[in-house]
Amino acid sequence: MKKVVALLFGMFAFAFAADAQVSVTDDKIEALVTSEASRYDLLDIRNGLAEENIDFRYDLIEWADGQLTSIRIRIKAEDGTTAEYVNQNIQAGEEIKIVRELTGDRNLCIGDCE
């Protein structure tokens, strides 16, 4: 019975993990963390970026009323390139972009990425 409940809970959490996304195109890898991100969303991003050889770590996490209010993100690409982002005052509706360029200088960016 415990396994069934855990499985159903996991399926429910996965179905509502729309606030964390990883997308891959020919020229870049992008992930998006929103103020509505849950622990499951962050884990989903971690797993998605791991598939693209990007190590995604986070800490200093805080939530208030179901909204992510604080996070530190550290990422490291397969070539050793790293980036870090800290926001301890995330506002409702705020988005944190993570971008890895796959062409050119192969930039790695968190936050204000163009």
A tleap script that builds the chain and sets N, CA, C and O, in Angstrom:
source leaprc.protein.ff14SB
mol = sequence {
  NMET LYS LYS VAL VAL ALA LEU LEU PHE GLY
  MET PHE ALA PHE ALA PHE ALA ALA ASP ALA
  GLN VAL SER VAL THR ASP ASP LYS ILE GLU
  ALA LEU VAL THR SER GLU ALA SER ARG TYR
  ASP LEU LEU ASP ILE ARG ASN GLY LEU ALA
  GLU GLU ASN ILE ASP PHE ARG TYR ASP LEU
  ILE GLU TRP ALA ASP GLY GLN LEU THR SER
  ILE ARG ILE ARG ILE LYS ALA GLU ASP GLY
  THR THR ALA GLU TYR VAL ASN GLN ASN ILE
  GLN ALA GLY GLU GLU ILE LYS ILE VAL ARG
  GLU LEU THR GLY ASP ARG ASN LEU CYS ILE
  GLY ASP CYS CGLU
}
set mol.1.N position { 0.820 -1.192 0.000 }
set mol.1.CA position { 0.000 0.000 0.000 }
set mol.1.C position { 0.866 1.259 0.000 }
set mol.1.O position { 0.546 2.230 -0.686 }
set mol.2.N position { 1.972 1.249 0.774 }
set mol.2.CA position { 2.859 2.407 0.824 }
set mol.2.C position { 3.464 2.702 -0.540 }
set mol.2.O position { 3.627 3.862 -0.919 }
set mol.3.N position { 3.797 1.643 -1.276 }
set mol.3.CA position { 4.373 1.823 -2.604 }
set mol.3.C position { 3.367 2.453 -3.550 }
set mol.3.O position { 3.729 3.300 -4.367 }
set mol.4.N position { 2.117 2.050 -3.450 }
set mol.4.CA position { 1.074 2.609 -4.311 }
set mol.4.C position { 0.887 4.090 -4.007 }
set mol.4.O position { 0.779 4.901 -4.927 }
set mol.5.N position { 0.847 4.447 -2.738 }
set mol.5.CA position { 0.687 5.850 -2.345 }
set mol.5.C position { 1.881 6.666 -2.830 }
set mol.5.O position { 1.704 7.764 -3.357 }
set mol.6.N position { 3.099 6.141 -2.657 }
set mol.6.CA position { 4.294 6.846 -3.106 }
set mol.6.C position { 4.290 7.022 -4.621 }
set mol.6.O position { 4.660 8.083 -5.121 }
set mol.7.N position { 3.878 6.000 -5.347 }
set mol.7.CA position { 3.806 6.070 -6.797 }
set mol.7.C position { 2.787 7.111 -7.243 }
set mol.7.O position { 3.069 7.911 -8.135 }
set mol.8.N position { 1.616 7.107 -6.636 }
set mol.8.CA position { 0.583 8.081 -6.984 }
set mol.8.C position { 1.047 9.499 -6.656 }
set mol.8.O position { 0.814 10.419 -7.440 }
set mol.9.N position { 1.697 9.685 -5.515 }
set mol.9.CA position { 2.205 10.999 -5.140 }
set mol.9.C position { 3.252 11.467 -6.147 }
set mol.9.O position { 3.243 12.628 -6.556 }
set mol.10.N position { 4.145 10.579 -6.547 }
set mol.10.CA position { 5.173 10.907 -7.528 }
set mol.10.C position { 4.571 11.283 -8.874 }
set mol.10.O position { 5.038 12.220 -9.521 }
set mol.11.N position { 3.546 10.565 -9.300 }
set mol.11.CA position { 2.877 10.880 -10.560 }
set mol.11.C position { 2.183 12.232 -10.459 }
set mol.11.O position { 2.217 13.015 -11.409 }
set mol.12.N position { 1.556 12.516 -9.329 }
set mol.12.CA position { 0.871 13.790 -9.114 }
set mol.12.C position { 1.890 14.934 -9.150 }
set mol.12.O position { 1.649 15.955 -9.794 }
set mol.13.N position { 3.010 14.771 -8.473 }
set mol.13.CA position { 4.039 15.813 -8.441 }
set mol.13.C position { 4.616 16.038 -9.827 }
set mol.13.O position { 4.860 17.180 -10.214 }
set mol.14.N position { 4.839 14.965 -10.583 }
set mol.14.CA position { 5.380 15.087 -11.929 }
set mol.14.C position { 4.411 15.829 -12.835 }
set mol.14.O position { 4.835 16.636 -13.663 }
set mol.15.N position { 3.132 15.572 -12.693 }
set mol.15.CA position { 2.125 16.212 -13.532 }
set mol.15.C position { 2.081 17.717 -13.307 }
set mol.15.O position { 1.707 18.465 -14.210 }
set mol.16.N position { 2.454 18.167 -12.125 }
set mol.16.CA position { 2.408 19.590 -11.828 }
set mol.16.C position { 3.786 20.236 -11.813 }
set mol.16.O position { 3.960 21.301 -11.223 }
set mol.17.N position { 4.762 19.610 -12.450 }
set mol.17.CA position { 6.119 20.150 -12.484 }
set mol.17.C position { 6.342 21.066 -13.677 }
set mol.17.O position { 7.404 21.022 -14.298 }
set mol.18.N position { 5.368 21.885 -14.005 }
set mol.18.CA position { 5.451 22.768 -15.158 }
set mol.18.C position { 6.253 24.027 -14.881 }
set mol.18.O position { 6.531 24.778 -15.816 }
set mol.19.N position { 6.636 24.290 -13.641 }
set mol.19.CA position { 7.350 25.508 -13.310 }
set mol.19.C position { 8.858 25.347 -13.458 }
set mol.19.O position { 9.600 26.288 -13.175 }
set mol.20.N position { 9.316 24.221 -13.878 }
set mol.20.CA position { 10.734 23.995 -14.100 }
set mol.20.C position { 10.886 23.254 -15.407 }
set mol.20.O position { 10.350 22.159 -15.580 }
set mol.21.N position { 11.614 23.849 -16.321 }
set mol.21.CA position { 11.707 23.247 -17.635 }
set mol.21.C position { 13.143 23.255 -18.122 }
set mol.21.O position { 13.915 24.156 -17.792 }
set mol.22.N position { 13.500 22.248 -18.909 }
set mol.22.CA position { 14.783 22.189 -19.591 }
set mol.22.C position { 14.476 21.952 -21.058 }
set mol.22.O position { 13.751 21.020 -21.405 }
set mol.23.N position { 15.033 22.801 -21.924 }
set mol.23.CA position { 14.849 22.594 -23.359 }
set mol.23.C position { 16.210 22.597 -24.041 }
set mol.23.O position { 17.123 23.319 -23.640 }
set mol.24.N position { 16.327 21.780 -25.075 }
set mol.24.CA position { 17.585 21.638 -25.798 }
set mol.24.C position { 17.317 21.859 -27.274 }
set mol.24.O position { 16.426 21.239 -27.855 }
set mol.25.N position { 18.101 22.754 -27.881 }
set mol.25.CA position { 18.054 22.970 -29.325 }
set mol.25.C position { 19.455 22.724 -29.877 }
set mol.25.O position { 20.360 22.357 -29.128 }
set mol.26.N position { 19.638 22.924 -31.172 }
set mol.26.CA position { 20.951 22.721 -31.777 }
set mol.26.C position { 21.999 23.699 -31.255 }
set mol.26.O position { 23.187 23.378 -31.224 }
set mol.27.N position { 21.559 24.905 -30.839 }
set mol.27.CA position { 22.535 25.904 -30.430 }
set mol.27.C position { 22.568 26.235 -28.938 }
set mol.27.O position { 23.472 26.942 -28.494 }
set mol.28.N position { 21.587 25.732 -28.137 }
set mol.28.CA position { 21.660 26.015 -26.708 }
set mol.28.C position { 20.798 25.083 -25.864 }
set mol.28.O position { 19.870 24.433 -26.345 }
set mol.29.N position { 21.148 25.053 -24.591 }
set mol.29.CA position { 20.390 24.343 -23.564 }
set mol.29.C position { 19.852 25.420 -22.641 }
set mol.29.O position { 20.603 26.288 -22.194 }
set mol.30.N position { 18.555 25.372 -22.349 }
set mol.30.CA position { 17.952 26.363 -21.465 }
set mol.30.C position { 17.147 25.681 -20.373 }
set mol.30.O position { 16.503 24.657 -20.598 }
set mol.31.N position { 17.197 26.268 -19.192 }
set mol.31.CA position { 16.361 25.817 -18.089 }
set mol.31.C position { 15.755 27.063 -17.459 }
set mol.31.O position { 16.325 28.152 -17.532 }
set mol.32.N position { 14.602 26.888 -16.843 }
set mol.32.CA position { 13.902 28.014 -16.256 }
set mol.32.C position { 13.399 27.639 -14.868 }
set mol.32.O position { 12.681 26.653 -14.703 }
set mol.33.N position { 13.779 28.427 -13.882 }
set mol.33.CA position { 13.291 28.272 -12.517 }
set mol.33.C position { 12.395 29.476 -12.251 }
set mol.33.O position { 12.815 30.616 -12.451 }
set mol.34.N position { 11.172 29.238 -11.803 }
set mol.34.CA position { 10.262 30.340 -11.502 }
set mol.34.C position { 10.050 30.439 -10.000 }
set mol.34.O position { 10.460 29.561 -9.241 }
set mol.35.N position { 9.411 31.506 -9.589 }
set mol.35.CA position { 9.121 31.689 -8.170 }
set mol.35.C position { 8.151 30.627 -7.656 }
set mol.35.O position { 8.030 30.439 -6.446 }
set mol.36.N position { 7.463 29.937 -8.553 }
set mol.36.CA position { 6.534 28.879 -8.158 }
set mol.36.C position { 7.196 27.496 -8.110 }
set mol.36.O position { 6.522 26.498 -7.852 }
set mol.37.N position { 8.498 27.432 -8.354 }
set mol.37.CA position { 9.205 26.147 -8.402 }
set mol.37.C position { 9.153 25.423 -7.057 }
set mol.37.O position { 9.306 26.024 -5.994 }
set mol.38.N position { 8.934 24.126 -7.145 }
set mol.38.CA position { 8.918 23.263 -5.961 }
set mol.38.C position { 10.218 22.459 -5.903 }
set mol.38.O position { 11.051 22.543 -6.805 }
set mol.39.N position { 10.377 21.692 -4.849 }
set mol.39.CA position { 11.541 20.798 -4.758 }
set mol.39.C position { 11.555 19.804 -5.925 }
set mol.39.O position { 12.617 19.463 -6.444 }
set mol.40.N position { 10.380 19.350 -6.326 }
set mol.40.CA position { 10.297 18.414 -7.452 }
set mol.40.C position { 10.726 19.081 -8.745 }
set mol.40.O position { 11.375 18.454 -9.582 }
set mol.41.N position { 10.369 20.349 -8.916 }
set mol.41.CA position { 10.780 21.083 -10.107 }
set mol.41.C position { 12.299 21.223 -10.156 }
set mol.41.O position { 12.911 21.032 -11.206 }
set mol.42.N position { 12.902 21.558 -9.016 }
set mol.42.CA position { 14.354 21.703 -8.960 }
set mol.42.C position { 15.048 20.379 -9.253 }
set mol.42.O position { 16.070 20.351 -9.938 }
set mol.43.N position { 14.503 19.294 -8.743 }
set mol.43.CA position { 15.057 17.972 -9.030 }
set mol.43.C position { 14.909 17.637 -10.513 }
set mol.43.O position { 15.810 17.048 -11.110 }
set mol.44.N position { 13.781 18.010 -11.105 }
set mol.44.CA position { 13.551 17.795 -12.526 }
set mol.44.C position { 14.593 18.554 -13.363 }
set mol.44.O position { 15.135 18.019 -14.331 }
set mol.45.N position { 14.859 19.789 -12.980 }
set mol.45.CA position { 15.888 20.567 -13.686 }
set mol.45.C position { 17.247 19.904 -13.512 }
set mol.45.O position { 18.003 19.769 -14.473 }
set mol.46.N position { 17.554 19.496 -12.301 }
set mol.46.CA position { 18.843 18.836 -12.047 }
set mol.46.C position { 19.016 17.608 -12.937 }
set mol.46.O position { 20.074 17.414 -13.536 }
set mol.47.N position { 17.990 16.793 -13.021 }
set mol.47.CA position { 18.051 15.587 -13.850 }
set mol.47.C position { 18.137 15.923 -15.330 }
set mol.47.O position { 18.895 15.290 -16.065 }
set mol.48.N position { 17.371 16.911 -15.777 }
set mol.48.CA position { 17.398 17.316 -17.183 }
set mol.48.C position { 18.746 17.863 -17.598 }
set mol.48.O position { 19.244 17.537 -18.675 }
set mol.49.N position { 19.343 18.694 -16.754 }
set mol.49.CA position { 20.663 19.243 -17.077 }
set mol.49.C position { 21.747 18.173 -16.988 }
set mol.49.O position { 22.711 18.211 -17.752 }
set mol.50.N position { 21.606 17.228 -16.075 }
set mol.50.CA position { 22.578 16.129 -15.970 }
set mol.50.C position { 22.629 15.331 -17.268 }
set mol.50.O position { 23.696 14.869 -17.673 }
set mol.51.N position { 21.483 15.168 -17.920 }
set mol.51.CA position { 21.448 14.467 -19.208 }
set mol.51.C position { 22.255 15.208 -20.271 }
set mol.51.O position { 22.678 14.614 -21.263 }
set mol.52.N position { 22.468 16.518 -20.059 }
set mol.52.CA position { 23.234 17.341 -20.996 }
set mol.52.C position { 24.641 17.636 -20.465 }
set mol.52.O position { 25.304 18.563 -20.930 }
set mol.53.N position { 25.089 16.837 -19.485 }
set mol.53.CA position { 26.425 16.960 -18.887 }
set mol.53.C position { 26.647 18.300 -18.192 }
set mol.53.O position { 27.740 18.864 -18.245 }
set mol.54.N position { 25.597 18.806 -17.538 }
set mol.54.CA position { 25.702 20.026 -16.748 }
set mol.54.C position { 25.310 19.677 -15.314 }
set mol.54.O position { 24.217 19.171 -15.060 }
set mol.55.N position { 26.217 19.955 -14.391 }
set mol.55.CA position { 25.963 19.701 -12.973 }
set mol.55.C position { 25.217 20.905 -12.399 }
set mol.55.O position { 25.734 22.022 -12.427 }
set mol.56.N position { 24.013 20.689 -11.880 }
set mol.56.CA position { 23.149 21.739 -11.338 }
set mol.56.C position { 23.029 21.520 -9.840 }
set mol.56.O position { 22.476 20.515 -9.392 }
set mol.57.N position { 23.552 22.470 -9.065 }
set mol.57.CA position { 23.480 22.391 -7.603 }
set mol.57.C position { 22.754 23.625 -7.085 }
set mol.57.O position { 22.833 24.703 -7.676 }
set mol.58.N position { 22.052 23.453 -5.983 }
set mol.58.CA position { 21.341 24.588 -5.405 }
set mol.58.C position { 21.284 24.424 -3.895 }
set mol.58.O position { 21.252 23.308 -3.375 }
set mol.59.N position { 21.272 25.570 -3.191 }
set mol.59.CA position { 21.115 25.593 -1.750 }
set mol.59.C position { 20.593 26.979 -1.357 }
set mol.59.O position { 20.164 27.741 -2.224 }
set mol.60.N position { 20.623 27.310 -0.085 }
set mol.60.CA position { 20.051 28.558 0.432 }
set mol.60.C position { 18.590 28.725 -0.002 }
set mol.60.O position { 18.133 29.835 -0.275 }
set mol.61.N position { 17.871 27.602 -0.059 }
set mol.61.CA position { 16.485 27.604 -0.539 }
set mol.61.C position { 15.531 27.972 0.588 }
set mol.61.O position { 15.627 27.461 1.703 }
set mol.62.N position { 14.607 28.875 0.265 }
set mol.62.CA position { 13.534 29.217 1.191 }
set mol.62.C position { 12.253 29.424 0.397 }
set mol.62.O position { 12.270 29.909 -0.734 }
set mol.63.N position { 11.135 29.042 1.024 }
set mol.63.CA position { 9.817 29.275 0.454 }
set mol.63.C position { 8.982 30.032 1.472 }
set mol.63.O position { 9.177 29.876 2.678 }
set mol.64.N position { 8.048 30.854 0.992 }
set mol.64.CA position { 7.070 31.518 1.848 }
set mol.64.C position { 5.739 31.474 1.112 }
set mol.64.O position { 5.633 31.949 -0.019 }
set mol.65.N position { 4.744 30.915 1.741 }
set mol.65.CA position { 3.407 30.799 1.135 }
set mol.65.C position { 3.453 30.114 -0.230 }
set mol.65.O position { 2.757 30.525 -1.159 }
set mol.66.N position { 4.272 29.071 -0.346 }
set mol.66.CA position { 4.353 28.302 -1.590 }
set mol.66.C position { 5.182 28.948 -2.686 }
set mol.66.O position { 5.249 28.417 -3.795 }
set mol.67.N position { 5.813 30.074 -2.407 }
set mol.67.CA position { 6.637 30.771 -3.391 }
set mol.67.C position { 8.112 30.642 -3.018 }
set mol.67.O position { 8.484 30.826 -1.859 }
set mol.68.N position { 8.940 30.328 -3.998 }
set mol.68.CA position { 10.386 30.292 -3.794 }
set mol.68.C position { 10.857 31.723 -3.551 }
set mol.68.O position { 10.610 32.602 -4.377 }
set mol.69.N position { 11.527 31.966 -2.434 }
set mol.69.CA position { 11.954 33.323 -2.091 }
set mol.69.C position { 13.469 33.490 -2.043 }
set mol.69.O position { 13.969 34.615 -2.033 }
set mol.70.N position { 14.205 32.377 -2.013 }
set mol.70.CA position { 15.657 32.459 -1.935 }
set mol.70.C position { 16.280 31.203 -2.539 }
set mol.70.O position { 15.796 30.092 -2.323 }
set mol.71.N position { 17.368 31.395 -3.304 }
set mol.71.CA position { 18.092 30.255 -3.867 }
set mol.71.C position { 19.490 30.691 -4.294 }
set mol.71.O position { 19.697 31.821 -4.738 }
set mol.72.N position { 20.438 29.778 -4.152 }
set mol.72.CA position { 21.757 29.926 -4.766 }
set mol.72.C position { 21.894 28.766 -5.736 }
set mol.72.O position { 21.667 27.612 -5.372 }
set mol.73.N position { 22.266 29.075 -6.966 }
set mol.73.CA position { 22.433 28.063 -8.010 }
set mol.73.C position { 23.889 28.076 -8.461 }
set mol.73.O position { 24.470 29.133 -8.705 }
set mol.74.N position { 24.462 26.891 -8.565 }
set mol.74.CA position { 25.805 26.714 -9.117 }
set mol.74.C position { 25.703 25.678 -10.220 }
set mol.74.O position { 25.110 24.616 -10.032 }
set mol.75.N position { 26.282 25.987 -11.366 }
set mol.75.CA position { 26.286 25.018 -12.464 }
set mol.75.C position { 27.702 24.870 -12.995 }
set mol.75.O position { 28.505 25.802 -12.960 }
set mol.76.N position { 27.983 23.676 -13.486 }
set mol.76.CA position { 29.299 23.379 -14.051 }
set mol.76.C position { 29.091 22.528 -15.290 }
set mol.76.O position { 28.458 21.475 -15.230 }
set mol.77.N position { 29.628 22.989 -16.418 }
set mol.77.CA position { 29.522 22.260 -17.678 }
set mol.77.C position { 30.651 21.240 -17.786 }
set mol.77.O position { 31.603 21.262 -17.005 }
set mol.78.N position { 30.529 20.349 -18.764 }
set mol.78.CA position { 31.497 19.263 -18.931 }
set mol.78.C position { 32.909 19.765 -19.205 }
set mol.78.O position { 33.875 19.053 -18.931 }
set mol.79.N position { 33.051 20.989 -19.747 }
set mol.79.CA position { 34.380 21.527 -20.037 }
set mol.79.C position { 34.981 22.289 -18.857 }
set mol.79.O position { 36.046 22.891 -18.991 }
set mol.80.N position { 34.307 22.269 -17.701 }
set mol.80.CA position { 34.808 22.936 -16.510 }
set mol.80.C position { 34.290 24.358 -16.325 }
set mol.80.O position { 34.530 24.968 -15.283 }
set mol.81.N position { 33.581 24.896 -17.319 }
set mol.81.CA position { 33.002 26.229 -17.203 }
set mol.81.C position { 31.980 26.232 -16.075 }
set mol.81.O position { 31.173 25.310 -15.960 }
set mol.82.N position { 32.016 27.283 -15.232 }
set mol.82.CA position { 31.098 27.357 -14.104 }
set mol.82.C position { 30.371 28.705 -14.081 }
set mol.82.O position { 30.821 29.681 -14.681 }
set mol.83.N position { 29.258 28.732 -13.384 }
set mol.83.CA position { 28.520 29.974 -13.142 }
set mol.83.C position { 27.802 29.823 -11.809 }
set mol.83.O position { 27.444 28.720 -11.398 }
set mol.84.N position { 27.599 30.956 -11.144 }
set mol.84.CA position { 26.885 30.964 -9.864 }
set mol.84.C position { 25.911 32.127 -9.852 }
set mol.84.O position { 26.176 33.185 -10.424 }
set mol.85.N position { 24.777 31.917 -9.189 }
set mol.85.CA position { 23.727 32.924 -9.090 }
set mol.85.C position { 23.135 32.852 -7.693 }
set mol.85.O position { 22.852 31.762 -7.195 }
set mol.86.N position { 22.944 34.010 -7.051 }
set mol.86.CA position { 22.321 34.062 -5.732 }
set mol.86.C position { 21.219 35.110 -5.770 }
set mol.86.O position { 21.430 36.239 -6.213 }
set mol.87.N position { 20.044 34.720 -5.300 }
set mol.87.CA position { 18.944 35.677 -5.155 }
set mol.87.C position { 18.219 35.326 -3.863 }
set mol.87.O position { 17.592 34.272 -3.761 }
set mol.88.N position { 18.308 36.201 -2.892 }
set mol.88.CA position { 17.661 35.957 -1.603 }
set mol.88.C position { 16.398 36.789 -1.438 }
set mol.88.O position { 15.871 36.926 -0.334 }
set mol.89.N position { 15.913 37.348 -2.558 }
set mol.89.CA position { 14.696 38.138 -2.521 }
set mol.89.C position { 13.903 37.938 -3.817 }
set mol.89.O position { 13.598 38.903 -4.518 }
set mol.90.N position { 13.575 36.695 -4.127 }
set mol.90.CA position { 12.833 36.373 -5.341 }
set mol.90.C position { 11.398 36.880 -5.199 }
set mol.90.O position { 10.739 36.631 -4.190 }
set mol.91.N position { 10.933 37.579 -6.201 }
set mol.91.CA position { 9.586 38.140 -6.203 }
set mol.91.C position { 8.617 37.203 -6.933 }
set mol.91.O position { 9.037 36.414 -7.779 }
set mol.92.N position { 7.335 37.289 -6.610 }
set mol.92.CA position { 6.301 36.495 -7.288 }
set mol.92.C position { 6.374 36.758 -8.785 }
set mol.92.O position { 6.460 37.907 -9.219 }
set mol.93.N position { 6.339 35.698 -9.563 }
set mol.93.CA position { 6.387 35.805 -11.020 }
set mol.93.C position { 7.786 35.919 -11.596 }
set mol.93.O position { 7.947 35.945 -12.816 }
set mol.94.N position { 8.795 35.986 -10.752 }
set mol.94.CA position { 10.177 36.124 -11.222 }
set mol.94.C position { 10.667 34.819 -11.841 }
set mol.94.O position { 10.304 33.730 -11.397 }
set mol.95.N position { 11.499 34.951 -12.874 }
set mol.95.CA position { 12.080 33.792 -13.551 }
set mol.95.C position { 13.599 33.884 -13.514 }
set mol.95.O position { 14.176 34.963 -13.653 }
set mol.96.N position { 14.231 32.736 -13.324 }
set mol.96.CA position { 15.686 32.646 -13.339 }
set mol.96.C position { 16.051 31.752 -14.510 }
set mol.96.O position { 15.718 30.566 -14.523 }
set mol.97.N position { 16.730 32.315 -15.485 }
set mol.97.CA position { 17.104 31.584 -16.687 }
set mol.97.C position { 18.498 30.981 -16.542 }
set mol.97.O position { 19.398 31.597 -15.972 }
set mol.98.N position { 18.657 29.785 -17.061 }
set mol.98.CA position { 19.956 29.115 -17.132 }
set mol.98.C position { 20.175 28.785 -18.602 }
set mol.98.O position { 19.344 28.123 -19.224 }
set mol.99.N position { 21.307 29.251 -19.164 }
set mol.99.CA position { 21.566 29.049 -20.591 }
set mol.99.C position { 22.987 28.555 -20.798 }
set mol.99.O position { 23.935 29.101 -20.235 }
set mol.100.N position { 23.124 27.521 -21.608 }
set mol.100.CA position { 24.427 27.017 -22.056 }
set mol.100.C position { 24.437 27.088 -23.575 }
set mol.100.O position { 23.715 26.349 -24.245 }
set mol.101.N position { 25.268 27.989 -24.120 }
set mol.101.CA position { 25.413 28.093 -25.571 }
set mol.101.C position { 26.205 26.881 -26.063 }
set mol.101.O position { 27.204 26.499 -25.453 }
set mol.102.N position { 25.764 26.287 -27.149 }
set mol.102.CA position { 26.438 25.097 -27.681 }
set mol.102.C position { 27.304 25.410 -28.890 }
set mol.102.O position { 27.982 24.528 -29.417 }
set mol.103.N position { 27.282 26.666 -29.331 }
set mol.103.CA position { 28.115 27.105 -30.455 }
set mol.103.C position { 28.924 28.318 -30.007 }
set mol.103.O position { 28.672 28.869 -28.935 }
set mol.104.N position { 29.860 28.723 -30.790 }
set mol.104.CA position { 30.653 29.914 -30.462 }
set mol.104.C position { 31.475 29.723 -29.210 }
set mol.104.O position { 32.163 28.713 -29.061 }
set mol.105.N position { 31.408 30.711 -28.285 }
set mol.105.CA position { 32.230 30.649 -27.069 }
set mol.105.C position { 31.701 29.669 -26.037 }
set mol.105.O position { 32.346 29.449 -25.012 }
set mol.106.N position { 30.546 29.078 -26.285 }
set mol.106.CA position { 29.939 28.098 -25.384 }
set mol.106.C position { 29.730 28.708 -23.993 }
set mol.106.O position { 30.061 28.097 -22.977 }
set mol.107.N position { 29.179 29.913 -23.970 }
set mol.107.CA position { 28.899 30.623 -22.717 }
set mol.107.C position { 27.964 29.840 -21.815 }
set mol.107.O position { 27.154 29.033 -22.272 }
set mol.108.N position { 28.096 30.096 -20.530 }
set mol.108.CA position { 27.253 29.516 -19.504 }
set mol.108.C position { 26.738 30.683 -18.672 }
set mol.108.O position { 27.535 31.476 -18.170 }
set mol.109.N position { 25.414 30.807 -18.515 }
set mol.109.CA position { 24.844 31.975 -17.863 }
set mol.109.C position { 23.682 31.575 -16.958 }
set mol.109.O position { 22.925 30.656 -17.272 }
set mol.110.N position { 23.550 32.278 -15.824 }
set mol.110.CA position { 22.402 32.139 -14.935 }
set mol.110.C position { 21.884 33.537 -14.639 }
set mol.110.O position { 22.666 34.440 -14.338 }
set mol.111.N position { 20.582 33.719 -14.721 }
set mol.111.CA position { 19.992 35.008 -14.378 }
set mol.111.C position { 19.624 35.813 -15.583 }
set mol.111.O position { 18.724 35.438 -16.334 }
set mol.112.N position { 20.315 36.936 -15.788 }
set mol.112.CA position { 20.005 37.850 -16.878 }
set mol.112.C position { 20.727 37.400 -18.149 }
set mol.112.O position { 21.749 37.972 -18.527 }
set mol.113.N position { 20.193 36.384 -18.795 }
set mol.113.CA position { 20.809 35.818 -19.994 }
set mol.113.C position { 20.056 36.312 -21.229 }
set mol.113.O position { 18.827 36.252 -21.282 }
set mol.114.N position { 20.780 36.787 -22.191 }
set mol.114.CA position { 20.180 37.249 -23.460 }
set mol.114.C position { 20.172 36.116 -24.462 }
set mol.114.O position { 19.712 36.292 -25.590 }
savepdb mol mol.pdb
quit
